Amino acid sequence: MEDVPSYRSQPALIPMVDFEMANPYTPPPSRLQTLRLEDNSGIHASNFHLACQEKGLTPHFTFREPAQGAFIITLSIDGQKLDELGPYASKKDAKEAICKLCVARLGAFDNRKKRKSVSPETDAFAMVPATLNEENWTSTLLEYCQGNKLPQATYTESCTHPSRGPHFCTVRFPGSPITPFGSTTLGFKNKKDAKKAASMDAVLWLRGQGKLEEIGNDQSMTLDGTADPANPLPTFHDAMDVNSCGIAPQGSIGKQVQDLCLALGFSQPEFEIEPLAGAFCNLHARFLPRDVAREPRLAGPIAPVTNVFGKKVAKEECWRELLKILEAIRRSRMHAG
């Protein structure tokens, strides 16, 4: 006869009611409520990092995840706890929120940014003289050479770095001293100022030698800058020979404009350029106030060209527009005479 298993060692069954009373139901923990940002573009985090860079501060972000998909963020600046926020639905939301909140608090921190040491190249920059932009020195030197039938002045330019400078320039012309005008040791931030400075040295030397008159001694101008009727401006016929058709064009378009400016008694124009995207640019010319006082048609930015590809092409177009304006002035003087 087979042995029948005994169940006496097992606990006796109890009613369900008694079991539920002994083991009450405990619901699972509710999901952690997280925060979300409507604007999560990252602009506040970017502004915060820029503000830290300006002050030389180092931010440190730490994240805790108390539940899946819930992030608490802590922000510290150089080891000093600034704030804690959360929980957020993502790390990006958390960082954006705390950066937006704490960017204003950076004002309480001292500026810890180290000053950059001045490079030897920066030390080589010369102080721009206050008189550098009072006259068109390069134009005055050109007019002196043309008026005395001398070859054009020779400029020698050099630089330490083509974009950063410093830029140096010297100038020589027939009759100038052995030592050229300008400098090879004191440079300028751009080539234009270096050339102006060399021309200014040359013009001031010519005036000191009595070879060139001061602009203020121009007898065709009154003290208030207007034309003096008692000393009229030279007519075109006085300045150069013309035929019934006007000037016989010689040389490049730029050379024609320079000759016509000299003939009409104007200084050479300066060009002002506005770089645009790519290699495009806007460009116009400008005459000195004394030229505008003589001829109002030269006032303000003159012969503007816009959105032209390449500085050389833009200047060529500006030359052409200038030639038209100067030719109109020449013809009006001829008819008036």
Short mmCIF file of C-alpha atoms in Angstrom, two decimals:
data_model
loop_
_atom_site.label_atom_id
_atom_site.label_comp_id
_atom_site.label_asym_id
_atom_site.label_seq_id
_atom_site.Cartn_x
_atom_site.Cartn_y
_atom_site.Cartn_z
CA MET A 1 0.00 0.00 0.00
CA GLU A 2 1.39 3.35 -1.06
CA ASP A 3 2.17 6.02 1.48
CA VAL A 4 -0.27 8.96 1.47
CA PRO A 5 1.49 12.37 1.81
CA SER A 6 0.72 14.17 4.98
CA TYR A 7 -0.42 17.85 4.94
CA ARG A 8 -0.39 18.34 8.62
CA SER A 9 2.87 20.38 8.44
CA GLN A 10 1.35 23.02 6.08
CA PRO A 11 -0.48 26.06 7.53
CA ALA A 12 -4.20 25.98 7.47
CA LEU A 13 -6.02 28.13 4.90
CA ILE A 14 -7.62 31.33 6.19
CA PRO A 15 -10.58 33.21 4.81
CA MET A 16 -9.90 35.97 2.24
CA VAL A 17 -11.39 38.62 4.49
CA ASP A 18 -8.96 37.76 7.23
CA PHE A 19 -6.04 37.83 4.73
CA GLU A 20 -6.96 41.28 3.40
CA MET A 21 -7.27 42.63 6.90
CA ALA A 22 -3.86 41.23 7.76
CA ASN A 23 -2.32 42.51 4.48
CA PRO A 24 -3.99 45.77 3.48
CA TYR A 25 -3.55 46.95 -0.17
CA THR A 26 -0.84 49.53 -0.74
CA PRO A 27 -1.06 51.34 -4.12
CA PRO A 28 2.18 51.80 -6.11
CA PRO A 29 3.93 55.17 -5.70
CA SER A 30 2.60 57.86 -8.05
CA ARG A 31 4.83 59.04 -10.92
CA LEU A 32 6.96 62.10 -10.04
CA GLN A 33 5.49 65.25 -11.56
CA THR A 34 8.06 66.97 -13.80
CA LEU A 35 8.29 70.50 -15.19
CA ARG A 36 8.60 71.50 -18.82
CA LEU A 37 9.62 74.75 -20.49
CA GLU A 38 7.58 76.31 -23.26
CA ASP A 39 10.67 77.94 -24.75
CA ASN A 40 13.59 75.54 -24.92
CA SER A 41 15.65 77.31 -27.60
CA GLY A 42 18.84 77.42 -25.51
CA ILE A 43 19.13 81.22 -25.67
CA HIS A 44 19.25 81.61 -21.88
CA ALA A 45 22.01 79.01 -21.52
CA SER A 46 23.98 80.74 -24.29
CA ASN A 47 23.62 84.17 -22.66
CA PHE A 48 24.62 82.71 -19.30
CA HIS A 49 27.83 81.20 -20.69
CA LEU A 50 28.72 84.46 -22.46
CA ALA A 51 28.22 86.39 -19.24
CA CYS A 52 30.46 83.92 -17.41
CA GLN A 53 33.17 84.28 -20.07
CA GLU A 54 33.11 88.07 -19.79
CA LYS A 55 33.77 87.80 -16.04
CA GLY A 56 36.15 84.85 -16.21
CA LEU A 57 33.79 82.58 -14.23
CA THR A 58 33.55 78.79 -14.54
CA PRO A 59 30.02 77.37 -14.16
CA HIS A 60 29.45 73.73 -13.14
CA PHE A 61 26.15 71.89 -13.65
CA THR A 62 25.30 68.62 -11.85
CA PHE A 63 22.19 66.50 -12.39
CA ARG A 64 20.31 64.06 -10.13
CA GLU A 65 17.61 61.70 -11.38
CA PRO A 66 15.37 60.77 -8.40
CA ALA A 67 12.99 59.01 -10.78
CA GLN A 68 13.18 57.92 -14.37
CA GLY A 69 12.74 60.94 -16.65
CA ALA A 70 12.96 63.46 -13.79
CA PHE A 71 16.07 65.64 -13.43
CA ILE A 72 17.12 67.99 -10.65
CA ILE A 73 19.94 70.40 -11.52
CA THR A 74 22.44 72.15 -9.27
CA LEU A 75 24.49 75.12 -10.45
CA SER A 76 27.81 76.08 -8.89
CA ILE A 77 30.21 78.89 -9.79
CA ASP A 78 33.85 78.15 -8.98
CA GLY A 79 32.79 75.72 -6.24
CA GLN A 80 30.11 78.00 -4.77
CA LYS A 81 26.56 76.62 -4.98
CA LEU A 82 24.28 79.12 -6.66
CA ASP A 83 20.90 77.34 -6.86
CA GLU A 84 19.04 74.06 -7.37
CA LEU A 85 15.91 73.50 -9.47
CA GLY A 86 13.72 70.63 -10.58
CA PRO A 87 12.54 68.11 -11.32
CA TYR A 88 12.38 68.76 -15.07
CA ALA A 89 11.43 66.40 -17.86
CA SER A 90 14.86 66.75 -19.53
CA LYS A 91 18.35 67.94 -18.73
CA LYS A 92 18.06 70.63 -21.40
CA ASP A 93 14.92 72.05 -19.78
CA ALA A 94 16.62 72.02 -16.38
CA LYS A 95 19.74 73.81 -17.64
CA GLU A 96 17.77 76.42 -19.56
CA ALA A 97 15.62 77.18 -16.50
CA ILE A 98 18.47 77.59 -14.05
CA CYS A 99 20.49 79.73 -16.49
CA LYS A 100 17.52 82.04 -16.99
CA LEU A 101 17.09 82.36 -13.23
CA CYS A 102 20.74 82.86 -12.28
CA VAL A 103 22.15 85.07 -15.04
CA ALA A 104 21.22 88.19 -13.08
CA ARG A 105 23.11 86.90 -10.03
CA LEU A 106 26.44 86.95 -11.86
CA GLY A 107 26.66 90.67 -11.14
CA ALA A 108 27.56 89.85 -7.54
CA PHE A 109 30.79 88.15 -8.66
CA ASP A 110 34.03 90.04 -9.19
CA ASN A 111 35.59 90.17 -12.61
CA ARG A 112 38.14 87.36 -12.60
CA LYS A 113 39.05 87.54 -16.25
CA LYS A 114 42.77 87.91 -16.81
CA ARG A 115 43.78 90.80 -18.98
CA LYS A 116 45.47 89.78 -22.18
CA SER A 117 49.08 90.76 -22.36
CA VAL A 118 49.84 93.38 -24.96
CA SER A 119 51.74 91.90 -27.85
CA PRO A 120 54.89 93.54 -29.23
CA GLU A 121 52.97 94.17 -32.45
CA THR A 122 50.37 96.22 -30.57
CA ASP A 123 53.14 98.23 -28.92
CA ALA A 124 54.41 99.12 -32.39
CA PHE A 125 51.22 100.98 -33.31
CA ALA A 126 51.75 104.71 -33.44
CA MET A 127 49.30 107.17 -31.95
CA VAL A 128 47.21 108.62 -34.78
CA PRO A 129 48.03 112.35 -34.96
CA ALA A 130 45.09 114.68 -34.45
CA THR A 131 45.98 116.47 -37.70
CA LEU A 132 45.98 113.30 -39.80
CA ASN A 133 42.41 113.82 -41.03
CA GLU A 134 42.38 117.60 -41.17
CA GLU A 135 43.55 117.63 -44.78
CA ASN A 136 43.87 115.27 -47.69
CA TRP A 137 47.65 115.14 -47.36
CA THR A 138 48.14 112.58 -50.12
CA SER A 139 46.13 114.71 -52.52
CA THR A 140 48.08 117.85 -51.58
CA LEU A 141 51.39 116.11 -52.29
CA LEU A 142 50.05 114.83 -55.61
CA GLU A 143 48.93 118.33 -56.59
CA TYR A 144 52.37 119.70 -55.68
CA CYS A 145 54.10 117.19 -57.95
CA GLN A 146 51.66 117.77 -60.81
CA GLY A 147 51.75 121.53 -60.43
CA ASN A 148 55.56 121.53 -60.62
CA LYS A 149 55.62 118.98 -63.47
CA LEU A 150 57.42 116.43 -61.29
CA PRO A 151 57.05 112.66 -61.41
CA GLN A 152 54.56 111.32 -58.92
CA ALA A 153 55.80 110.66 -55.40
CA THR A 154 56.99 107.12 -54.73
CA TYR A 155 55.46 105.34 -51.74
CA THR A 156 57.08 102.29 -50.14
CA GLU A 157 54.71 100.24 -48.00
CA SER A 158 55.45 97.34 -45.66
CA CYS A 159 53.73 95.53 -42.81
CA THR A 160 54.36 92.97 -40.09
CA HIS A 161 51.10 91.14 -40.77
CA PRO A 162 48.85 91.79 -43.79
CA SER A 163 45.62 91.92 -41.76
CA ARG A 164 46.66 92.84 -38.20
CA GLY A 165 49.50 95.19 -39.04
CA PRO A 166 51.26 97.28 -38.04
CA HIS A 167 51.61 99.00 -41.41
CA PHE A 168 54.51 101.26 -42.37
CA CYS A 169 54.93 103.70 -45.23
CA THR A 170 57.59 106.07 -46.52
CA VAL A 171 57.50 108.48 -49.45
CA ARG A 172 60.07 110.15 -51.70
CA PHE A 173 59.72 112.64 -54.54
CA PRO A 174 62.17 114.66 -56.66
CA GLY A 175 63.83 117.26 -54.46
CA SER A 176 63.01 115.55 -51.16
CA PRO A 177 65.75 114.86 -48.58
CA ILE A 178 67.80 111.66 -48.64
CA THR A 179 65.88 110.30 -45.65
CA PRO A 180 62.33 109.49 -46.82
CA PHE A 181 59.28 110.90 -45.10
CA GLY A 182 57.22 108.56 -42.94
CA SER A 183 58.55 105.77 -40.74
CA THR A 184 59.65 102.15 -40.89
CA THR A 185 59.49 101.70 -37.10
CA LEU A 186 56.24 103.34 -36.00
CA GLY A 187 53.34 101.61 -37.71
CA PHE A 188 49.59 102.11 -38.03
CA LYS A 189 46.64 99.76 -37.88
CA ASN A 190 45.86 100.21 -41.57
CA LYS A 191 47.71 101.11 -44.75
CA LYS A 192 45.61 104.20 -45.37
CA ASP A 193 46.69 105.93 -42.16
CA ALA A 194 50.32 104.97 -42.74
CA LYS A 195 50.22 106.56 -46.19
CA LYS A 196 48.48 109.66 -44.85
CA ALA A 197 51.13 110.08 -42.15
CA ALA A 198 53.98 109.85 -44.67
CA SER A 199 52.25 112.35 -46.96
CA MET A 200 51.60 114.70 -44.03
CA ASP A 201 55.30 114.70 -43.11
CA ALA A 202 56.20 115.54 -46.70
CA VAL A 203 53.62 118.34 -47.03
CA LEU A 204 54.63 119.92 -43.73
CA TRP A 205 58.28 119.85 -44.83
CA LEU A 206 57.38 121.51 -48.15
CA ARG A 207 55.49 124.24 -46.31
CA GLY A 208 58.39 124.73 -43.93
CA GLN A 209 60.67 125.19 -46.95
CA GLY A 210 58.29 127.75 -48.45
CA LYS A 211 57.61 125.52 -51.46
CA LEU A 212 53.94 125.02 -50.69
CA GLU A 213 51.34 127.41 -49.29
CA GLU A 214 49.06 126.66 -46.38
CA ILE A 215 45.49 125.79 -47.29
CA GLY A 216 44.34 128.62 -45.05
CA ASN A 217 46.27 131.05 -47.29
CA ASP A 218 44.18 130.16 -50.33
CA GLN A 219 43.41 133.59 -51.78
CA SER A 220 40.31 132.40 -53.60
CA MET A 221 38.56 131.76 -50.26
CA THR A 222 37.23 134.24 -47.71
CA LEU A 223 37.56 133.75 -43.97
CA ASP A 224 34.14 132.11 -43.74
CA GLY A 225 35.07 129.53 -46.38
CA THR A 226 33.06 131.01 -49.25
CA ALA A 227 34.41 131.97 -52.64
CA ASP A 228 35.94 135.43 -52.87
CA PRO A 229 34.59 137.36 -55.91
CA ALA A 230 37.67 139.57 -55.89
CA ASN A 231 39.85 136.50 -56.43
CA PRO A 232 37.86 134.19 -58.69
CA LEU A 233 38.75 130.57 -59.09
CA PRO A 234 40.89 129.65 -62.06
CA THR A 235 38.81 128.72 -65.06
CA PHE A 236 39.37 125.56 -66.96
CA HIS A 237 41.09 127.53 -69.73
CA ASP A 238 43.55 128.94 -67.22
CA ALA A 239 44.50 125.51 -65.99
CA MET A 240 45.00 123.59 -69.22
CA ASP A 241 44.63 123.89 -72.94
CA VAL A 242 41.28 122.81 -74.29
CA ASN A 243 39.70 122.63 -77.69
CA SER A 244 36.08 122.93 -78.68
CA CYS A 245 35.49 119.35 -77.62
CA GLY A 246 36.99 119.77 -74.14
CA ILE A 247 39.85 117.67 -72.78
CA ALA A 248 41.57 115.13 -74.88
CA PRO A 249 41.34 112.09 -72.57
CA GLN A 250 44.72 110.73 -71.61
CA GLY A 251 45.59 107.79 -69.39
CA SER A 252 43.27 105.72 -67.25
CA ILE A 253 39.89 106.91 -66.02
CA GLY A 254 41.44 107.61 -62.61
CA LYS A 255 44.21 109.69 -64.17
CA GLN A 256 41.63 111.70 -66.13
CA VAL A 257 39.73 112.49 -62.93
CA GLN A 258 42.93 113.49 -61.12
CA ASP A 259 43.95 115.82 -63.96
CA LEU A 260 40.48 117.33 -64.14
CA CYS A 261 40.41 117.94 -60.37
CA LEU A 262 43.75 119.72 -60.63
CA ALA A 263 42.55 121.78 -63.59
CA LEU A 264 39.38 122.86 -61.80
CA GLY A 265 41.26 123.75 -58.62
CA PHE A 266 39.89 120.91 -56.47
CA SER A 267 41.78 118.56 -54.21
CA GLN A 268 41.81 114.88 -55.04
CA PRO A 269 38.79 113.00 -53.64
CA GLU A 270 39.01 110.38 -50.93
CA PHE A 271 37.13 107.11 -51.24
CA GLU A 272 35.07 105.60 -48.43
CA ILE A 273 34.16 101.93 -48.69
CA GLU A 274 31.52 99.85 -46.92
CA PRO A 275 32.20 96.09 -47.13
CA LEU A 276 29.19 93.84 -47.68
CA ALA A 277 28.69 90.09 -47.58
CA GLY A 278 31.14 88.16 -49.69
CA ALA A 279 33.33 90.42 -51.80
CA PHE A 280 30.59 92.97 -52.50
CA CYS A 281 30.84 96.56 -51.30
CA ASN A 282 29.40 100.07 -51.43
CA LEU A 283 31.74 102.94 -52.26
CA HIS A 284 31.57 106.72 -52.65
CA ALA A 285 33.92 109.66 -52.92
CA ARG A 286 34.19 112.72 -50.70
CA PHE A 287 35.84 116.10 -51.26
CA LEU A 288 37.31 118.46 -48.67
CA PRO A 289 35.09 121.18 -47.16
CA ARG A 290 37.04 123.88 -49.02
CA ASP A 291 36.14 122.20 -52.33
CA VAL A 292 32.48 121.99 -51.32
CA ALA A 293 32.52 125.68 -50.39
CA ARG A 294 33.74 126.46 -53.90
CA GLU A 295 31.42 124.05 -55.66
CA PRO A 296 28.22 122.87 -53.85
CA ARG A 297 27.80 120.05 -56.37
CA LEU A 298 30.66 118.27 -54.58
CA ALA A 299 28.86 118.20 -51.22
CA GLY A 300 28.38 115.02 -49.19
CA PRO A 301 29.03 111.49 -50.39
CA ILE A 302 29.43 111.85 -54.13
CA ALA A 303 29.32 109.39 -57.04
CA PRO A 304 28.06 106.48 -54.90
CA VAL A 305 28.08 102.95 -56.29
CA THR A 306 26.30 100.16 -54.44
CA ASN A 307 26.45 96.38 -54.21
CA VAL A 308 29.43 96.01 -56.54
CA PHE A 309 31.56 92.88 -56.59
CA GLY A 310 35.19 93.76 -55.84
CA LYS A 311 36.77 96.95 -54.54
CA LYS A 312 38.69 97.55 -57.76
CA VAL A 313 35.56 97.39 -59.92
CA ALA A 314 33.66 99.61 -57.46
CA LYS A 315 36.38 102.25 -57.54
CA GLU A 316 36.48 102.13 -61.34
CA GLU A 317 32.72 102.78 -61.49
CA CYS A 318 33.06 105.59 -58.95
CA TRP A 319 35.81 107.16 -61.09
CA ARG A 320 33.44 107.14 -64.08
CA GLU A 321 30.66 108.82 -62.12
CA LEU A 322 33.12 111.41 -60.81
CA LEU A 323 34.31 112.17 -64.32
CA LYS A 324 30.72 112.89 -65.41
CA ILE A 325 30.20 115.29 -62.48
CA LEU A 326 33.50 117.09 -63.02
CA GLU A 327 32.87 117.36 -66.76
CA ALA A 328 29.50 118.99 -66.02
CA ILE A 329 31.23 121.49 -63.73
CA ARG A 330 33.86 122.18 -66.40
CA ARG A 331 31.25 122.80 -69.09
CA SER A 332 29.23 125.11 -66.84
CA ARG A 333 32.37 127.17 -66.17
CA MET A 334 33.14 127.37 -69.86
CA HIS A 335 29.64 128.65 -70.63
CA ALA A 336 29.82 131.08 -67.71
CA GLY A 337 33.14 132.40 -69.00
#
